[in-house]
PDB file of C-alpha atoms and ligand atoms in Angstrom:
ATOM      1  CA  MET B   1      89.858 103.382 106.989  1.00  0.00           C
ATOM      2  CA  LYS B   2      89.236 105.071 103.537  1.00  0.00           C
ATOM      3  CA  ILE B   3      91.514 105.585 100.803  1.00  0.00           C
ATOM      4  CA  MET B   4      90.882 108.652  98.623  1.00  0.00           C
ATOM      5  CA  GLN B   5      92.539 110.723  95.963  1.00  0.00           C
ATOM      6  CA  ILE B   6      93.499 114.384  96.741  1.00  0.00           C
ATOM      7  CA  ASN B   7      94.511 117.164  94.496  1.00  0.00           C
ATOM      8  CA  LYS B   8      95.729 119.633  97.098  1.00  0.00           C
ATOM      9  CA  GLY B   9      96.933 119.660 100.826  1.00  0.00           C
ATOM     10  CA  PHE B  10      99.579 116.981 100.133  1.00  0.00           C
ATOM     11  CA  PRO B  11     100.949 115.375 103.295  1.00  0.00           C
ATOM     12  CA  TYR B  12     104.541 116.534 102.684  1.00  0.00           C
ATOM     13  CA  ASP B  13     105.745 115.377 106.049  1.00  0.00           C
ATOM     14  CA  LEU B  14     104.902 111.686 105.035  1.00  0.00           C
ATOM     15  CA  LEU B  15     105.985 112.106 101.462  1.00  0.00           C
ATOM     16  CA  LEU B  16     109.407 113.218 102.530  1.00  0.00           C
ATOM     17  CA  GLU B  17     109.783 110.128 104.767  1.00  0.00           C
ATOM     18  CA  ALA B  18     109.640 107.990 101.709  1.00  0.00           C
ATOM     19  CA  ASP B  19     111.689 110.373  99.545  1.00  0.00           C
ATOM     20  CA  PRO B  20     114.029 113.104 100.874  1.00  0.00           C
ATOM     21  CA  SER B  21     114.097 114.973  97.678  1.00  0.00           C
ATOM     22  CA  LEU B  22     111.366 117.543  97.659  1.00  0.00           C
ATOM     23  CA  ASP B  23     112.358 118.513  94.045  1.00  0.00           C
ATOM     24  CA  HIS B  24     111.427 114.804  93.023  1.00  0.00           C
ATOM     25  CA  ILE B  25     108.222 114.846  95.196  1.00  0.00           C
ATOM     26  CA  GLU B  26     107.019 118.114  93.421  1.00  0.00           C
ATOM     27  CA  ARG B  27     107.788 116.703  89.845  1.00  0.00           C
ATOM     28  CA  TYR B  28     105.911 113.505  90.407  1.00  0.00           C
ATOM     29  CA  LEU B  29     102.859 115.167  92.274  1.00  0.00           C
ATOM     30  CA  LYS B  30     102.518 117.318  89.066  1.00  0.00           C
ATOM     31  CA  VAL B  31     102.068 114.411  86.766  1.00  0.00           C
ATOM     32  CA  GLY B  32     100.759 111.749  89.211  1.00  0.00           C
ATOM     33  CA  SER B  33      97.628 111.132  91.329  1.00  0.00           C
ATOM     34  CA  CYS B  34      98.082 111.121  95.121  1.00  0.00           C
ATOM     35  CA  TYR B  35      95.961 108.859  97.495  1.00  0.00           C
ATOM     36  CA  ILE B  36      95.610 109.113 101.184  1.00  0.00           C
ATOM     37  CA  ALA B  37      94.460 106.798 103.630  1.00  0.00           C
ATOM     38  CA  VAL B  38      92.155 108.459 106.334  1.00  0.00           C
ATOM     39  CA  GLU B  39      90.936 107.234 109.557  1.00  0.00           C
ATOM     40  CA  GLU B  40      88.923 109.567 112.038  1.00  0.00           C
ATOM     41  CA  GLN B  41      89.760 112.542 109.740  1.00  0.00           C
ATOM     42  CA  GLU B  42      93.549 111.957 110.323  1.00  0.00           C
ATOM     43  CA  VAL B  43      96.021 111.057 107.292  1.00  0.00           C
ATOM     44  CA  MET B  44      97.440 107.439 108.188  1.00  0.00           C
ATOM     45  CA  GLY B  45      99.367 107.080 104.878  1.00  0.00           C
ATOM     46  CA  VAL B  46     100.015 108.142 101.323  1.00  0.00           C
ATOM     47  CA  TYR B  47     101.011 106.948  98.065  1.00  0.00           C
ATOM     48  CA  VAL B  48     101.676 108.483  94.569  1.00  0.00           C
ATOM     49  CA  LEU B  49     100.899 106.626  91.377  1.00  0.00           C
ATOM     50  CA  VAL B  50     102.309 107.944  88.112  1.00  0.00           C
ATOM     51  CA  GLU B  51     101.583 106.618  84.465  1.00  0.00           C
ATOM     52  CA  LYS B  52     105.338 105.678  83.327  1.00  0.00           C
ATOM     53  CA  GLU B  53     104.375 104.319  80.052  1.00  0.00           C
ATOM     54  CA  GLU B  54     101.217 103.014  78.388  1.00  0.00           C
ATOM     55  CA  GLU B  55      99.973 100.326  80.472  1.00  0.00           C
ATOM     56  CA  ILE B  56     102.729 100.779  83.030  1.00  0.00           C
ATOM     57  CA  MET B  57     102.126 102.542  86.327  1.00  0.00           C
ATOM     58  CA  GLU B  58     104.735 103.224  88.968  1.00  0.00           C
ATOM     59  CA  ILE B  59     104.198 103.856  92.727  1.00  0.00           C
ATOM     60  CA  MET B  60     106.413 106.721  93.174  1.00  0.00           C
ATOM     61  CA  ASN B  61     106.122 107.211  96.983  1.00  0.00           C
ATOM     62  CA  ILE B  62     104.460 105.363  99.647  1.00  0.00           C
ATOM     63  CA  ALA B  63     104.536 106.111 103.372  1.00  0.00           C
ATOM     64  CA  VAL B  64     102.554 105.468 106.666  1.00  0.00           C
ATOM     65  CA  ARG B  65     102.632 107.408 109.576  1.00  0.00           C
ATOM     66  CA  GLU B  66     105.419 106.272 111.948  1.00  0.00           C
ATOM     67  CA  ASP B  67     103.047 105.347 114.837  1.00  0.00           C
ATOM     68  CA  ARG B  68     100.872 103.452 112.755  1.00  0.00           C
ATOM     69  CA  ARG B  69     103.304 101.284 110.910  1.00  0.00           C
ATOM     70  CA  GLY B  70     103.425  97.571 111.100  1.00  0.00           C
ATOM     71  CA  LYS B  71      99.794  97.167 111.156  1.00  0.00           C
ATOM     72  CA  GLY B  72      99.043  96.381 107.608  1.00  0.00           C
ATOM     73  CA  ILE B  73      98.211  99.894 106.312  1.00  0.00           C
ATOM     74  CA  GLY B  74     101.233  99.732 103.955  1.00  0.00           C
ATOM     75  CA  LYS B  75     100.076  96.549 102.481  1.00  0.00           C
ATOM     76  CA  LYS B  76      96.467  97.953 102.025  1.00  0.00           C
ATOM     77  CA  LEU B  77      98.095 101.050 100.291  1.00  0.00           C
ATOM     78  CA  ILE B  78      99.907  98.783  97.897  1.00  0.00           C
ATOM     79  CA  HIS B  79      96.960  96.620  97.212  1.00  0.00           C
ATOM     80  CA  ASP B  80      94.861  99.732  96.454  1.00  0.00           C
ATOM     81  CA  ALA B  81      97.456 101.071  94.043  1.00  0.00           C
ATOM     82  CA  ILE B  82      97.410  97.647  92.167  1.00  0.00           C
ATOM     83  CA  GLN B  83      93.690  97.732  92.102  1.00  0.00           C
ATOM     84  CA  ARG B  84      93.470 101.333  90.749  1.00  0.00           C
ATOM     85  CA  SER B  85      96.237 100.733  88.262  1.00  0.00           C
ATOM     86  CA  GLU B  86      94.505  97.777  86.920  1.00  0.00           C
ATOM     87  CA  ALA B  87      91.295  99.634  86.661  1.00  0.00           C
ATOM     88  CA  LEU B  88      93.178 102.082  84.531  1.00  0.00           C
ATOM     89  CA  GLY B  89      94.328  99.298  82.273  1.00  0.00           C
ATOM     90  CA  ALA B  90      98.023  98.830  83.591  1.00  0.00           C
ATOM     91  CA  THR B  91      99.522  95.275  83.057  1.00  0.00           C
ATOM     92  CA  LYS B  92     102.515  96.179  85.044  1.00  0.00           C
ATOM     93  CA  ILE B  93     103.193  98.360  88.187  1.00  0.00           C
ATOM     94  CA  GLU B  94     106.551  99.254  89.352  1.00  0.00           C
ATOM     95  CA  ILE B  95     108.257 100.480  92.405  1.00  0.00           C
ATOM     96  CA  GLY B  96     111.806 101.471  93.158  1.00  0.00           C
ATOM     97  CA  THR B  97     113.563 101.326  96.534  1.00  0.00           C
ATOM     98  CA  GLY B  98     116.974 101.714  97.998  1.00  0.00           C
ATOM     99  CA  ASN B  99     119.443  98.718  98.290  1.00  0.00           C
ATOM    100  CA  SER B 100     119.413  99.562 102.141  1.00  0.00           C
ATOM    101  CA  SER B 101     115.648  99.491 102.559  1.00  0.00           C
ATOM    102  CA  LEU B 102     115.431  95.956 103.782  1.00  0.00           C
ATOM    103  CA  ASP B 103     111.916  96.165 105.378  1.00  0.00           C
ATOM    104  CA  GLN B 104     110.528  97.737 102.157  1.00  0.00           C
ATOM    105  CA  LEU B 105     112.035  95.195 100.012  1.00  0.00           C
ATOM    106  CA  ALA B 106     110.268  92.496 102.163  1.00  0.00           C
ATOM    107  CA  LEU B 107     107.040  94.357 102.127  1.00  0.00           C
ATOM    108  CA  TYR B 108     107.109  94.686  98.307  1.00  0.00           C
ATOM    109  CA  GLN B 109     107.975  91.017  97.683  1.00  0.00           C
ATOM    110  CA  LYS B 110     105.221  89.938 100.102  1.00  0.00           C
ATOM    111  CA  CYS B 111     102.925  92.092  97.941  1.00  0.00           C
ATOM    112  CA  HIS B 112     104.030  89.944  94.781  1.00  0.00           C
ATOM    113  CA  PHE B 113     106.484  92.385  93.426  1.00  0.00           C
ATOM    114  CA  ARG B 114     109.706  90.744  91.917  1.00  0.00           C
ATOM    115  CA  ILE B 115     112.992  92.461  91.408  1.00  0.00           C
ATOM    116  CA  ILE B 116     113.556  93.490  87.695  1.00  0.00           C
ATOM    117  CA  ASP B 117     116.569  95.739  87.725  1.00  0.00           C
ATOM    118  CA  ILE B 118     119.178  97.761  89.696  1.00  0.00           C
ATOM    119  CA  ILE B 119     120.091 101.352  88.912  1.00  0.00           C
ATOM    120  CA  GLU B 120     123.578 101.653  90.268  1.00  0.00           C
ATOM    121  CA  GLY B 121     124.496 104.711  91.903  1.00  0.00           C
ATOM    122  CA  PHE B 122     120.972 106.239  91.737  1.00  0.00           C
ATOM    123  CA  PHE B 123     121.163 107.757  95.136  1.00  0.00           C
ATOM    124  CA  ASP B 124     124.829 109.000  94.990  1.00  0.00           C
ATOM    125  CA  SER B 125     123.586 112.333  93.623  1.00  0.00           C
ATOM    126  CA  TYR B 126     121.307 112.905  96.843  1.00  0.00           C
ATOM    127  CA  PRO B 127     122.913 115.719  98.875  1.00  0.00           C
ATOM    128  CA  GLU B 128     123.003 113.621 102.066  1.00  0.00           C
ATOM    129  CA  THR B 129     124.104 109.950 102.299  1.00  0.00           C
ATOM    130  CA  ILE B 130     121.161 107.848 103.306  1.00  0.00           C
ATOM    131  CA  ILE B 131     122.062 105.022 105.764  1.00  0.00           C
ATOM    132  CA  GLU B 132     119.596 102.422 106.737  1.00  0.00           C
ATOM    133  CA  ASN B 133     120.095  99.151 108.717  1.00  0.00           C
ATOM    134  CA  GLY B 134     123.757 100.448 108.750  1.00  0.00           C
ATOM    135  CA  ILE B 135     123.948 100.187 104.982  1.00  0.00           C
ATOM    136  CA  PRO B 136     124.665 103.100 102.766  1.00  0.00           C
ATOM    137  CA  CYS B 137     121.761 103.637 100.460  1.00  0.00           C
ATOM    138  CA  ARG B 138     123.516 103.860  96.872  1.00  0.00           C
ATOM    139  CA  ASP B 139     121.524 101.875  94.282  1.00  0.00           C
ATOM    140  CA  MET B 140     117.897 101.678  93.427  1.00  0.00           C
ATOM    141  CA  ILE B 141     116.301  98.220  93.268  1.00  0.00           C
ATOM    142  CA  ARG B 142     113.347  98.162  90.722  1.00  0.00           C
ATOM    143  CA  LEU B 143     110.519  95.828  91.279  1.00  0.00           C
ATOM    144  CA  SER B 144     107.502  94.976  89.257  1.00  0.00           C
ATOM    145  CA  TYR B 145     104.168  93.494  89.862  1.00  0.00           C
ATOM    146  CA  SER B 146     102.711  91.864  87.010  1.00  0.00           C
ATOM    147  CA  LYS B 147      99.484  90.012  86.801  1.00  0.00           C
ATOM    148  CA  ILE B 148     100.549  88.135  83.624  1.00  0.00           C
TER     149      ILE B 148
HETATM  150  C1  LIG M 201     107.391 101.089 104.100  1.00  0.00           C
HETATM  151  C2  LIG M 201     106.147 101.513 104.936  1.00  0.00           C
HETATM  152  C3  LIG M 201     105.244 102.177 103.995  1.00  0.00           C
HETATM  153  C4  LIG M 201     105.222 100.150 105.089  1.00  0.00           C
HETATM  154  O1  LIG M 201     104.141 100.403 105.830  1.00  0.00           O
HETATM  155  P1  LIG M 201     103.526  99.582 107.112  1.00  0.00           P
HETATM  156  O2  LIG M 201     102.129 100.004 107.252  1.00  0.00           O
HETATM  157  O3  LIG M 201     104.458  99.442 108.102  1.00  0.00           O
HETATM  158  O4  LIG M 201     103.566  98.073 106.215  1.00  0.00           O
HETATM  159  P2  LIG M 201     102.523  96.843 106.630  1.00  0.00           P
HETATM  160  O5  LIG M 201     102.403  96.800 108.126  1.00  0.00           O
HETATM  161  O6  LIG M 201     101.491  96.887 105.804  1.00  0.00           O
HETATM  162  O7  LIG M 201     103.376  95.710 106.174  1.00  0.00           O
HETATM  163  C5  LIG M 201     104.677  95.323 106.589  1.00  0.00           C
HETATM  164  C6  LIG M 201     104.748  93.884 105.977  1.00  0.00           C
HETATM  165  O8  LIG M 201     106.151  93.702 105.625  1.00  0.00           O
HETATM  166  C7  LIG M 201     106.762  92.729 106.603  1.00  0.00           C
HETATM  167  N1  LIG M 201     108.124  93.115 106.756  1.00  0.00           N
HETATM  168  C8  LIG M 201     108.630  94.221 107.176  1.00  0.00           C
HETATM  169  N2  LIG M 201     109.921  94.153 107.458  1.00  0.00           N
HETATM  170  C9  LIG M 201     110.263  92.917 107.218  1.00  0.00           C
HETATM  171  C10 LIG M 201     111.478  92.178 107.343  1.00  0.00           C
HETATM  172  N3  LIG M 201     112.615  92.743 107.739  1.00  0.00           N
HETATM  173  N4  LIG M 201     111.556  90.789 107.023  1.00  0.00           N
HETATM  174  C11 LIG M 201     110.346  90.305 106.532  1.00  0.00           C
HETATM  175  N5  LIG M 201     109.056  90.915 106.565  1.00  0.00           N
HETATM  176  C12 LIG M 201     109.167  92.257 106.891  1.00  0.00           C
HETATM  177  C13 LIG M 201     105.931  92.623 107.654  1.00  0.00           C
HETATM  178  O9  LIG M 201     106.132  91.461 108.314  1.00  0.00           O
HETATM  179  C14 LIG M 201     104.560  92.842 106.923  1.00  0.00           C
HETATM  180  O10 LIG M 201     104.227  91.763 106.385  1.00  0.00           O
HETATM  181  P3  LIG M 201     103.188  90.666 106.959  1.00  0.00           P
HETATM  182  O11 LIG M 201     101.904  91.367 107.031  1.00  0.00           O
HETATM  183  O12 LIG M 201     103.103  89.443 105.950  1.00  0.00           O
HETATM  184  O13 LIG M 201     103.761  90.140 108.138  1.00  0.00           O
HETATM  185  C15 LIG M 201     106.354 102.209 106.209  1.00  0.00           C
HETATM  186  O14 LIG M 201     107.367 101.508 106.949  1.00  0.00           O
HETATM  187  C16 LIG M 201     106.928 103.526 106.053  1.00  0.00           C
HETATM  188  O15 LIG M 201     106.148 104.517 105.743  1.00  0.00           O
HETATM  189  N6  LIG M 201     108.246 103.738 105.887  1.00  0.00           N
HETATM  190  C17 LIG M 201     108.774 104.995 105.621  1.00  0.00           C
HETATM  191  C18 LIG M 201     108.807 105.591 104.411  1.00  0.00           C
HETATM  192  C19 LIG M 201     109.314 104.542 103.305  1.00  0.00           C
HETATM  193  O16 LIG M 201     110.483 104.060 103.634  1.00  0.00           O
HETATM  194  N7  LIG M 201     108.611 104.421 102.244  1.00  0.00           N
HETATM  195  C20 LIG M 201     108.936 103.564 101.088  1.00  0.00           C
HETATM  196  C21 LIG M 201     110.208 104.071 100.326  1.00  0.00           C
HETATM  197  S1  LIG M 201     110.817 103.085  99.216  1.00  0.00           S
END
């Protein structure tokens, strides 16, 4: 599997699985870098990296094709994002997820991200209520990976 940067032909189907707001996706694609995991010429996963502040990168979106989840691709994408961010001089890498995204919270913490903040009501403005694991998604949990 190869992970490469793309500048066009973004896999919106996958990006929308991580973030139902097309507006948000378009906004961060404009300012960020999009990377895809490719195997046998098929896109297996995607992530988008944005420079939030000097030395701080944020993984704005990460998704793996549904039929390929649970096989370590998500972890590989996160490790790739960490390596690329550090190569760009980042000392901190952030990611946000919903309070109801229990599997994602597990994955990020297994990848050495720690909870640093909660943005209460972040998802309340979304047009449709997101329910995961039977829990309404309302707040954004902010996590940070820091090599220090
Ligand atoms: C989140 C996502 C990218 C993860 O990709 P993936 O390829 O399935 O993830 P991986 O297989 O690399 O890793 C999953 C890890 O999380 C762990 N994990 C998942 N759910 C868990 C849980 N409930 N409790 C404990 N560990 C859990 C797995 O055990 C595995 O860790 P391990 O290798 O140490 O066992 C994928 O599920 C996805 O695309 N989801 C839809 C889009 C999305 O929600 N994106 C994130 C938005 S914030």
